[in-house]
Amino acid sequence: MDKILTDLRITIAVGVLLAVGLMFAPYYAPPSAALGAFQWLHVFFGITWIGLLYYFNFVQIPTMPSIPAELKPGVSKYIAPKALFYFRWAAAFTVLTGLILAYLYHELHEALTLQEPARLIGIGMYLALIMAFNVWFIIWPNQKRALGLVPADDASKAKSARVAMLASRTNTLLSIPMLLAMTAAR
């Protein structure tokens, strides 16, 4: 067990194998194999995305001012860039799998045009699209400057950090009704 849990790749592989095994259980009965797989992927990527969003907003941003200056590079050079990698790709794959699910449920058109019976899921989709836009086109470009991943002077870094934080807080705000819309729609 120690070998499984000390290597993240092995931990994830075993978790995936267990999940696949459950898919063959007699009580696992999604409408189709594709729907089951995409629901699972959508929830996995969504939890990763929103979990990291909440990590940034509930843990990292409030804690950074109290971290001694000599320790801050540990976060800004190592932890934040890696977390932002998973954050942005989880956002992209959450949106992609969500669109595929809406298509497989034959409700993509109704959701995107906010028609019944898919109006609530459509509202959730639009909130998620706004959030994903913020991740890729506001948060990430500004975080690259704020973290020094691209050249920027101190004033630009400070301004970029604030813009990224405000966009991240906007996503936190939008995530609350988005999660309600997504979970209440079924």
mmCIF file of N, CA and C in Angstrom, residues 12-121:
data_model
loop_
_atom_site.group_PDB
_atom_site.id
_atom_site.type_symbol
_atom_site.label_atom_id
_atom_site.label_comp_id
_atom_site.label_asym_id
_atom_site.label_seq_id
_atom_site.Cartn_x
_atom_site.Cartn_y
_atom_site.Cartn_z
ATOM 1 N N ILE A 12 -3.192 7.640 -8.748
ATOM 2 C CA ILE A 12 -4.220 8.003 -9.729
ATOM 3 C C ILE A 12 -4.577 6.806 -10.598
ATOM 4 N N ALA A 13 -3.578 6.058 -11.041
ATOM 5 C CA ALA A 13 -3.843 4.883 -11.887
ATOM 6 C C ALA A 13 -4.724 3.864 -11.159
ATOM 7 N N VAL A 14 -4.418 3.615 -9.900
ATOM 8 C CA VAL A 14 -5.231 2.665 -9.132
ATOM 9 C C VAL A 14 -6.638 3.216 -8.931
ATOM 10 N N GLY A 15 -6.758 4.508 -8.667
ATOM 11 C CA GLY A 15 -8.079 5.129 -8.540
ATOM 12 C C GLY A 15 -8.896 4.992 -9.811
ATOM 13 N N VAL A 16 -8.257 5.215 -10.961
ATOM 14 C CA VAL A 16 -8.946 5.061 -12.258
ATOM 15 C C VAL A 16 -9.352 3.604 -12.466
ATOM 16 N N LEU A 17 -8.462 2.682 -12.158
ATOM 17 C CA LEU A 17 -8.806 1.256 -12.299
ATOM 18 C C LEU A 17 -9.987 0.867 -11.408
ATOM 19 N N LEU A 18 -10.017 1.369 -10.192
ATOM 20 C CA LEU A 18 -11.148 1.093 -9.308
ATOM 21 C C LEU A 18 -12.442 1.674 -9.875
ATOM 22 N N ALA A 19 -12.373 2.893 -10.413
ATOM 23 C CA ALA A 19 -13.559 3.509 -11.005
ATOM 24 C C ALA A 19 -14.032 2.726 -12.218
ATOM 25 N N VAL A 20 -13.111 2.307 -13.066
ATOM 26 C CA VAL A 20 -13.474 1.496 -14.236
ATOM 27 C C VAL A 20 -14.093 0.175 -13.778
ATOM 28 N N GLY A 21 -13.528 -0.410 -12.744
ATOM 29 C CA GLY A 21 -14.104 -1.637 -12.198
ATOM 30 C C GLY A 21 -15.543 -1.432 -11.743
ATOM 31 N N LEU A 22 -15.815 -0.298 -11.105
ATOM 32 C CA LEU A 22 -17.183 -0.001 -10.679
ATOM 33 C C LEU A 22 -18.140 0.133 -11.857
ATOM 34 N N MET A 23 -17.606 0.553 -13.003
ATOM 35 C CA MET A 23 -18.458 0.699 -14.192
ATOM 36 C C MET A 23 -19.029 -0.644 -14.653
ATOM 37 N N PHE A 24 -18.402 -1.721 -14.228
ATOM 38 C CA PHE A 24 -18.895 -3.051 -14.621
ATOM 39 C C PHE A 24 -19.766 -3.687 -13.540
ATOM 40 N N ALA A 25 -20.005 -2.947 -12.468
ATOM 41 C CA ALA A 25 -20.855 -3.457 -11.397
ATOM 42 C C ALA A 25 -22.312 -3.478 -11.879
ATOM 43 N N PRO A 26 -23.105 -4.442 -11.430
ATOM 44 C CA PRO A 26 -24.488 -4.545 -11.899
ATOM 45 C C PRO A 26 -25.354 -3.342 -11.522
ATOM 46 N N TYR A 27 -24.984 -2.608 -10.485
ATOM 47 C CA TYR A 27 -25.782 -1.457 -10.052
ATOM 48 C C TYR A 27 -25.351 -0.156 -10.730
ATOM 49 N N TYR A 28 -24.320 -0.201 -11.573
ATOM 50 C CA TYR A 28 -23.900 0.979 -12.333
ATOM 51 C C TYR A 28 -24.608 0.915 -13.673
ATOM 52 N N ALA A 29 -25.569 1.819 -13.879
ATOM 53 C CA ALA A 29 -26.372 1.729 -15.095
ATOM 54 C C ALA A 29 -26.666 3.111 -15.682
ATOM 55 N N PRO A 30 -25.631 3.775 -16.245
ATOM 56 C CA PRO A 30 -25.922 5.046 -16.927
ATOM 57 C C PRO A 30 -26.694 4.756 -18.205
ATOM 58 N N PRO A 31 -27.372 5.763 -18.763
ATOM 59 C CA PRO A 31 -28.128 5.544 -19.999
ATOM 60 C C PRO A 31 -27.283 4.968 -21.144
ATOM 61 N N SER A 32 -25.981 5.312 -21.158
ATOM 62 C CA SER A 32 -25.074 4.743 -22.159
ATOM 63 C C SER A 32 -23.658 4.805 -21.607
ATOM 64 N N ALA A 33 -22.773 4.019 -22.193
ATOM 65 C CA ALA A 33 -21.377 4.021 -21.746
ATOM 66 C C ALA A 33 -20.751 5.399 -21.950
ATOM 67 N N ALA A 34 -21.065 6.044 -23.075
ATOM 68 C CA ALA A 34 -20.507 7.371 -23.353
ATOM 69 C C ALA A 34 -20.986 8.383 -22.316
ATOM 70 N N LEU A 35 -22.278 8.360 -22.001
ATOM 71 C CA LEU A 35 -22.800 9.282 -20.990
ATOM 72 C C LEU A 35 -22.131 9.044 -19.642
ATOM 73 N N GLY A 36 -22.004 7.787 -19.262
ATOM 74 C CA GLY A 36 -21.363 7.473 -17.987
ATOM 75 C C GLY A 36 -19.935 7.974 -17.943
ATOM 76 N N ALA A 37 -19.193 7.729 -19.014
ATOM 77 C CA ALA A 37 -17.784 8.153 -19.051
ATOM 78 C C ALA A 37 -17.663 9.674 -19.023
ATOM 79 N N PHE A 38 -18.482 10.364 -19.815
ATOM 80 C CA PHE A 38 -18.373 11.825 -19.858
ATOM 81 C C PHE A 38 -18.910 12.485 -18.589
ATOM 82 N N GLN A 39 -19.913 11.900 -17.950
ATOM 83 C CA GLN A 39 -20.362 12.433 -16.656
ATOM 84 C C GLN A 39 -19.233 12.343 -15.644
ATOM 85 N N TRP A 40 -18.592 11.192 -15.604
ATOM 86 C CA TRP A 40 -17.490 10.970 -14.668
ATOM 87 C C TRP A 40 -16.354 11.961 -14.942
ATOM 88 N N LEU A 41 -15.947 12.086 -16.206
ATOM 89 C CA LEU A 41 -14.867 13.013 -16.551
ATOM 90 C C LEU A 41 -15.250 14.455 -16.228
ATOM 91 N N HIS A 42 -16.493 14.824 -16.544
ATOM 92 C CA HIS A 42 -16.951 16.188 -16.280
ATOM 93 C C HIS A 42 -16.884 16.511 -14.783
ATOM 94 N N VAL A 43 -17.338 15.595 -13.957
ATOM 95 C CA VAL A 43 -17.296 15.807 -12.512
ATOM 96 C C VAL A 43 -15.841 15.835 -12.026
ATOM 97 N N PHE A 44 -15.001 14.935 -12.521
ATOM 98 C CA PHE A 44 -13.591 14.904 -12.129
ATOM 99 C C PHE A 44 -12.906 16.230 -12.458
ATOM 100 N N PHE A 45 -13.041 16.676 -13.705
ATOM 101 C CA PHE A 45 -12.392 17.933 -14.095
ATOM 102 C C PHE A 45 -13.010 19.121 -13.365
ATOM 103 N N GLY A 46 -14.340 19.090 -13.168
ATOM 104 C CA GLY A 46 -15.005 20.182 -12.455
ATOM 105 C C GLY A 46 -14.549 20.296 -11.012
ATOM 106 N N ILE A 47 -14.417 19.162 -10.333
ATOM 107 C CA ILE A 47 -13.933 19.187 -8.952
ATOM 108 C C ILE A 47 -12.500 19.717 -8.903
ATOM 109 N N THR A 48 -11.680 19.301 -9.861
ATOM 110 C CA THR A 48 -10.299 19.788 -9.914
ATOM 111 C C THR A 48 -10.276 21.298 -10.113
ATOM 112 N N TRP A 49 -11.078 21.784 -11.062
ATOM 113 C CA TRP A 49 -11.117 23.217 -11.370
ATOM 114 C C TRP A 49 -11.605 24.028 -10.173
ATOM 115 N N ILE A 50 -12.776 23.682 -9.661
ATOM 116 C CA ILE A 50 -13.361 24.472 -8.585
ATOM 117 C C ILE A 50 -12.568 24.272 -7.283
ATOM 118 N N GLY A 51 -12.032 23.079 -7.085
ATOM 119 C CA GLY A 51 -11.189 22.852 -5.907
ATOM 120 C C GLY A 51 -9.971 23.764 -5.906
ATOM 121 N N LEU A 52 -9.330 23.902 -7.058
ATOM 122 C CA LEU A 52 -8.173 24.802 -7.145
ATOM 123 C C LEU A 52 -8.603 26.263 -7.030
ATOM 124 N N LEU A 53 -9.742 26.613 -7.615
ATOM 125 C CA LEU A 53 -10.269 27.974 -7.467
ATOM 126 C C LEU A 53 -10.445 28.303 -5.985
ATOM 127 N N TYR A 54 -11.044 27.369 -5.246
ATOM 128 C CA TYR A 54 -11.262 27.597 -3.822
ATOM 129 C C TYR A 54 -9.942 27.573 -3.052
ATOM 130 N N TYR A 55 -8.995 26.732 -3.449
ATOM 131 C CA TYR A 55 -7.671 26.753 -2.817
ATOM 132 C C TYR A 55 -7.044 28.138 -2.964
ATOM 133 N N PHE A 56 -7.048 28.672 -4.183
ATOM 134 C CA PHE A 56 -6.449 29.990 -4.402
ATOM 135 C C PHE A 56 -7.137 31.049 -3.538
ATOM 136 N N ASN A 57 -8.483 31.039 -3.517
ATOM 137 C CA ASN A 57 -9.228 32.102 -2.854
ATOM 138 C C ASN A 57 -9.376 31.935 -1.353
ATOM 139 N N PHE A 58 -9.437 30.704 -0.862
ATOM 140 C CA PHE A 58 -9.621 30.489 0.572
ATOM 141 C C PHE A 58 -8.310 30.260 1.307
ATOM 142 N N VAL A 59 -7.255 29.847 0.586
ATOM 143 C CA VAL A 59 -5.994 29.494 1.252
ATOM 144 C C VAL A 59 -4.837 30.381 0.784
ATOM 145 N N GLN A 60 -4.485 30.290 -0.499
ATOM 146 C CA GLN A 60 -3.262 30.945 -0.960
ATOM 147 C C GLN A 60 -3.338 32.468 -0.887
ATOM 148 N N ILE A 61 -4.362 33.081 -1.465
ATOM 149 C CA ILE A 61 -4.434 34.550 -1.479
ATOM 150 C C ILE A 61 -4.487 35.121 -0.056
ATOM 151 N N PRO A 62 -5.355 34.591 0.842
ATOM 152 C CA PRO A 62 -5.376 35.172 2.191
ATOM 153 C C PRO A 62 -4.108 34.899 3.010
ATOM 154 N N THR A 63 -3.394 33.830 2.693
ATOM 155 C CA THR A 63 -2.220 33.454 3.481
ATOM 156 C C THR A 63 -0.952 34.172 3.022
ATOM 157 N N MET A 64 -0.855 34.522 1.762
ATOM 158 C CA MET A 64 0.392 35.106 1.227
ATOM 159 C C MET A 64 0.898 36.321 2.003
ATOM 160 N N PRO A 65 0.040 37.248 2.446
ATOM 161 C CA PRO A 65 0.587 38.398 3.190
ATOM 162 C C PRO A 65 1.292 38.015 4.496
ATOM 163 N N SER A 66 0.930 36.886 5.081
ATOM 164 C CA SER A 66 1.554 36.499 6.347
ATOM 165 C C SER A 66 2.790 35.610 6.166
ATOM 166 N N ILE A 67 3.103 35.236 4.941
ATOM 167 C CA ILE A 67 4.285 34.409 4.685
ATOM 168 C C ILE A 67 5.517 35.316 4.669
ATOM 169 N N PRO A 68 6.570 34.948 5.391
ATOM 170 C CA PRO A 68 7.786 35.761 5.372
ATOM 171 C C PRO A 68 8.332 35.908 3.942
ATOM 172 N N ALA A 69 8.875 37.067 3.647
ATOM 173 C CA ALA A 69 9.338 37.397 2.291
ATOM 174 C C ALA A 69 10.286 36.342 1.727
ATOM 175 N N GLU A 70 11.170 35.805 2.574
ATOM 176 C CA GLU A 70 12.143 34.831 2.063
ATOM 177 C C GLU A 70 11.499 33.497 1.689
ATOM 178 N N LEU A 71 10.274 33.239 2.154
ATOM 179 C CA LEU A 71 9.581 31.987 1.834
ATOM 180 C C LEU A 71 8.602 32.124 0.662
ATOM 181 N N LYS A 72 8.227 33.347 0.308
ATOM 182 C CA LYS A 72 7.250 33.559 -0.765
ATOM 183 C C LYS A 72 7.669 32.964 -2.109
ATOM 184 N N PRO A 73 8.956 32.987 -2.464
ATOM 185 C CA PRO A 73 9.331 32.363 -3.741
ATOM 186 C C PRO A 73 8.978 30.880 -3.816
ATOM 187 N N GLY A 74 8.909 30.206 -2.696
ATOM 188 C CA GLY A 74 8.498 28.804 -2.701
ATOM 189 C C GLY A 74 7.103 28.633 -3.265
ATOM 190 N N VAL A 75 6.235 29.584 -2.955
ATOM 191 C CA VAL A 75 4.867 29.551 -3.483
ATOM 192 C C VAL A 75 4.850 30.078 -4.919
ATOM 193 N N SER A 76 5.425 31.258 -5.123
ATOM 194 C CA SER A 76 5.304 31.914 -6.431
ATOM 195 C C SER A 76 6.107 31.248 -7.543
ATOM 196 N N LYS A 77 7.184 30.565 -7.207
ATOM 197 C CA LYS A 77 8.001 29.934 -8.246
ATOM 198 C C LYS A 77 7.706 28.448 -8.437
ATOM 199 N N TYR A 78 7.145 27.808 -7.422
ATOM 200 C CA TYR A 78 6.962 26.360 -7.500
ATOM 201 C C TYR A 78 5.496 25.920 -7.388
ATOM 202 N N ILE A 79 4.814 26.364 -6.349
ATOM 203 C CA ILE A 79 3.450 25.882 -6.115
ATOM 204 C C ILE A 79 2.445 26.544 -7.061
ATOM 205 N N ALA A 80 2.436 27.861 -7.113
ATOM 206 C CA ALA A 80 1.430 28.570 -7.918
ATOM 207 C C ALA A 80 1.496 28.208 -9.406
ATOM 208 N N PRO A 81 2.669 28.182 -10.043
ATOM 209 C CA PRO A 81 2.675 27.825 -11.467
ATOM 210 C C PRO A 81 2.119 26.425 -11.737
ATOM 211 N N LYS A 82 2.447 25.464 -10.886
ATOM 212 C CA LYS A 82 1.939 24.095 -11.064
ATOM 213 C C LYS A 82 0.432 24.057 -10.828
ATOM 214 N N ALA A 83 -0.030 24.734 -9.777
ATOM 215 C CA ALA A 83 -1.469 24.774 -9.497
ATOM 216 C C ALA A 83 -2.214 25.472 -10.629
ATOM 217 N N LEU A 84 -1.635 26.526 -11.189
ATOM 218 C CA LEU A 84 -2.277 27.238 -12.299
ATOM 219 C C LEU A 84 -2.329 26.382 -13.565
ATOM 220 N N PHE A 85 -1.348 25.523 -13.769
ATOM 221 C CA PHE A 85 -1.377 24.604 -14.909
ATOM 222 C C PHE A 85 -2.614 23.702 -14.809
ATOM 223 N N TYR A 86 -2.765 23.038 -13.654
ATOM 224 C CA TYR A 86 -3.918 22.154 -13.478
ATOM 225 C C TYR A 86 -5.222 22.941 -13.471
ATOM 226 N N PHE A 87 -5.211 24.143 -12.930
ATOM 227 C CA PHE A 87 -6.384 25.007 -12.862
ATOM 228 C C PHE A 87 -6.919 25.333 -14.263
ATOM 229 N N ARG A 88 -6.027 25.790 -15.140
ATOM 230 C CA ARG A 88 -6.518 26.194 -16.468
ATOM 231 C C ARG A 88 -6.924 25.002 -17.325
ATOM 232 N N TRP A 89 -6.185 23.896 -17.227
ATOM 233 C CA TRP A 89 -6.562 22.738 -18.039
ATOM 234 C C TRP A 89 -7.807 22.045 -17.491
ATOM 235 N N ALA A 90 -7.978 22.070 -16.190
ATOM 236 C CA ALA A 90 -9.221 21.525 -15.618
ATOM 237 C C ALA A 90 -10.405 22.359 -16.080
ATOM 238 N N ALA A 91 -10.238 23.682 -16.165
ATOM 239 C CA ALA A 91 -11.314 24.548 -16.680
ATOM 240 C C ALA A 91 -11.647 24.179 -18.123
ATOM 241 N N ALA A 92 -10.622 24.028 -18.945
ATOM 242 C CA ALA A 92 -10.854 23.701 -20.361
ATOM 243 C C ALA A 92 -11.550 22.359 -20.514
ATOM 244 N N PHE A 93 -11.090 21.348 -19.783
ATOM 245 C CA PHE A 93 -11.692 20.017 -19.922
ATOM 246 C C PHE A 93 -13.065 19.927 -19.267
ATOM 247 N N THR A 94 -13.314 20.734 -18.244
ATOM 248 C CA THR A 94 -14.655 20.783 -17.666
ATOM 249 C C THR A 94 -15.644 21.321 -18.693
ATOM 250 N N VAL A 95 -15.272 22.409 -19.356
ATOM 251 C CA VAL A 95 -16.150 22.996 -20.376
ATOM 252 C C VAL A 95 -16.331 22.023 -21.543
ATOM 253 N N LEU A 96 -15.247 21.435 -22.014
ATOM 254 C CA LEU A 96 -15.337 20.511 -23.150
ATOM 255 C C LEU A 96 -16.237 19.317 -22.824
ATOM 256 N N THR A 97 -16.010 18.680 -21.687
ATOM 257 C CA THR A 97 -16.830 17.513 -21.340
ATOM 258 C C THR A 97 -18.273 17.922 -21.056
ATOM 259 N N GLY A 98 -18.482 19.124 -20.540
ATOM 260 C CA GLY A 98 -19.846 19.612 -20.324
ATOM 261 C C GLY A 98 -20.589 19.815 -21.628
ATOM 262 N N LEU A 99 -19.916 20.372 -22.618
ATOM 263 C CA LEU A 99 -20.541 20.556 -23.931
ATOM 264 C C LEU A 99 -20.849 19.206 -24.577
ATOM 265 N N ILE A 100 -19.926 18.270 -24.436
ATOM 266 C CA ILE A 100 -20.156 16.921 -24.977
ATOM 267 C C ILE A 100 -21.343 16.269 -24.280
ATOM 268 N N LEU A 101 -21.430 16.414 -22.956
ATOM 269 C CA LEU A 101 -22.562 15.847 -22.222
ATOM 270 C C LEU A 101 -23.885 16.445 -22.681
ATOM 271 N N ALA A 102 -23.922 17.764 -22.831
ATOM 272 C CA ALA A 102 -25.162 18.408 -23.290
ATOM 273 C C ALA A 102 -25.544 17.885 -24.672
ATOM 274 N N TYR A 103 -24.559 17.669 -25.518
ATOM 275 C CA TYR A 103 -24.827 17.102 -26.838
ATOM 276 C C TYR A 103 -25.364 15.673 -26.722
ATOM 277 N N LEU A 104 -24.714 14.855 -25.900
ATOM 278 C CA LEU A 104 -25.146 13.462 -25.736
ATOM 279 C C LEU A 104 -26.539 13.360 -25.113
ATOM 280 N N TYR A 105 -26.895 14.339 -24.282
ATOM 281 C CA TYR A 105 -28.235 14.377 -23.702
ATOM 282 C C TYR A 105 -29.260 15.008 -24.666
ATOM 283 N N HIS A 106 -28.809 15.406 -25.839
ATOM 284 C CA HIS A 106 -29.667 16.051 -26.842
ATOM 285 C C HIS A 106 -30.286 17.343 -26.304
ATOM 286 N N GLU A 107 -29.496 18.085 -25.529
ATOM 287 C CA GLU A 107 -30.007 19.331 -24.973
ATOM 288 C C GLU A 107 -29.054 20.508 -25.191
ATOM 289 N N LEU A 108 -28.070 20.342 -26.048
ATOM 290 C CA LEU A 108 -27.098 21.414 -26.262
ATOM 291 C C LEU A 108 -27.770 22.662 -26.821
ATOM 292 N N HIS A 109 -28.585 22.499 -27.843
ATOM 293 C CA HIS A 109 -29.265 23.657 -28.455
ATOM 294 C C HIS A 109 -30.163 24.358 -27.426
ATOM 295 N N GLU A 110 -30.973 23.576 -26.718
ATOM 296 C CA GLU A 110 -31.878 24.156 -25.732
ATOM 297 C C GLU A 110 -31.100 24.859 -24.618
ATOM 298 N N ALA A 111 -29.995 24.260 -24.196
ATOM 299 C CA ALA A 111 -29.188 24.869 -23.132
ATOM 300 C C ALA A 111 -28.575 26.181 -23.598
ATOM 301 N N LEU A 112 -27.999 26.182 -24.783
ATOM 302 C CA LEU A 112 -27.334 27.391 -25.282
ATOM 303 C C LEU A 112 -28.316 28.503 -25.627
ATOM 304 N N THR A 113 -29.554 28.142 -25.926
ATOM 305 C CA THR A 113 -30.578 29.151 -26.227
ATOM 306 C C THR A 113 -31.500 29.391 -25.031
ATOM 307 N N LEU A 114 -31.154 28.810 -23.901
ATOM 308 C CA LEU A 114 -31.868 28.973 -22.637
ATOM 309 C C LEU A 114 -33.356 28.625 -22.747
ATOM 310 N N GLN A 115 -33.626 27.542 -23.457
ATOM 311 C CA GLN A 115 -34.993 27.054 -23.593
ATOM 312 C C GLN A 115 -35.257 25.956 -22.575
ATOM 313 N N GLU A 116 -36.533 25.800 -22.228
ATOM 314 C CA GLU A 116 -36.928 24.675 -21.379
ATOM 315 C C GLU A 116 -36.809 23.406 -22.209
ATOM 316 N N PRO A 117 -36.469 22.285 -21.666
ATOM 317 C CA PRO A 117 -36.267 22.001 -20.249
ATOM 318 C C PRO A 117 -34.820 22.182 -19.793
ATOM 319 N N ALA A 118 -33.978 22.758 -20.645
ATOM 320 C CA ALA A 118 -32.541 22.838 -20.324
ATOM 321 C C ALA A 118 -32.111 24.249 -19.938
ATOM 322 N N ARG A 119 -33.050 25.102 -19.557
ATOM 323 C CA ARG A 119 -32.700 26.490 -19.215
ATOM 324 C C ARG A 119 -31.722 26.548 -18.035
ATOM 325 N N LEU A 120 -31.975 25.801 -16.996
ATOM 326 C CA LEU A 120 -31.108 25.866 -15.807
ATOM 327 C C LEU A 120 -29.696 25.373 -16.132
ATOM 328 N N ILE A 121 -29.573 24.293 -16.864
ATOM 329 C CA ILE A 121 -28.250 23.802 -17.247
ATOM 330 C C ILE A 121 -27.575 24.824 -18.173
#
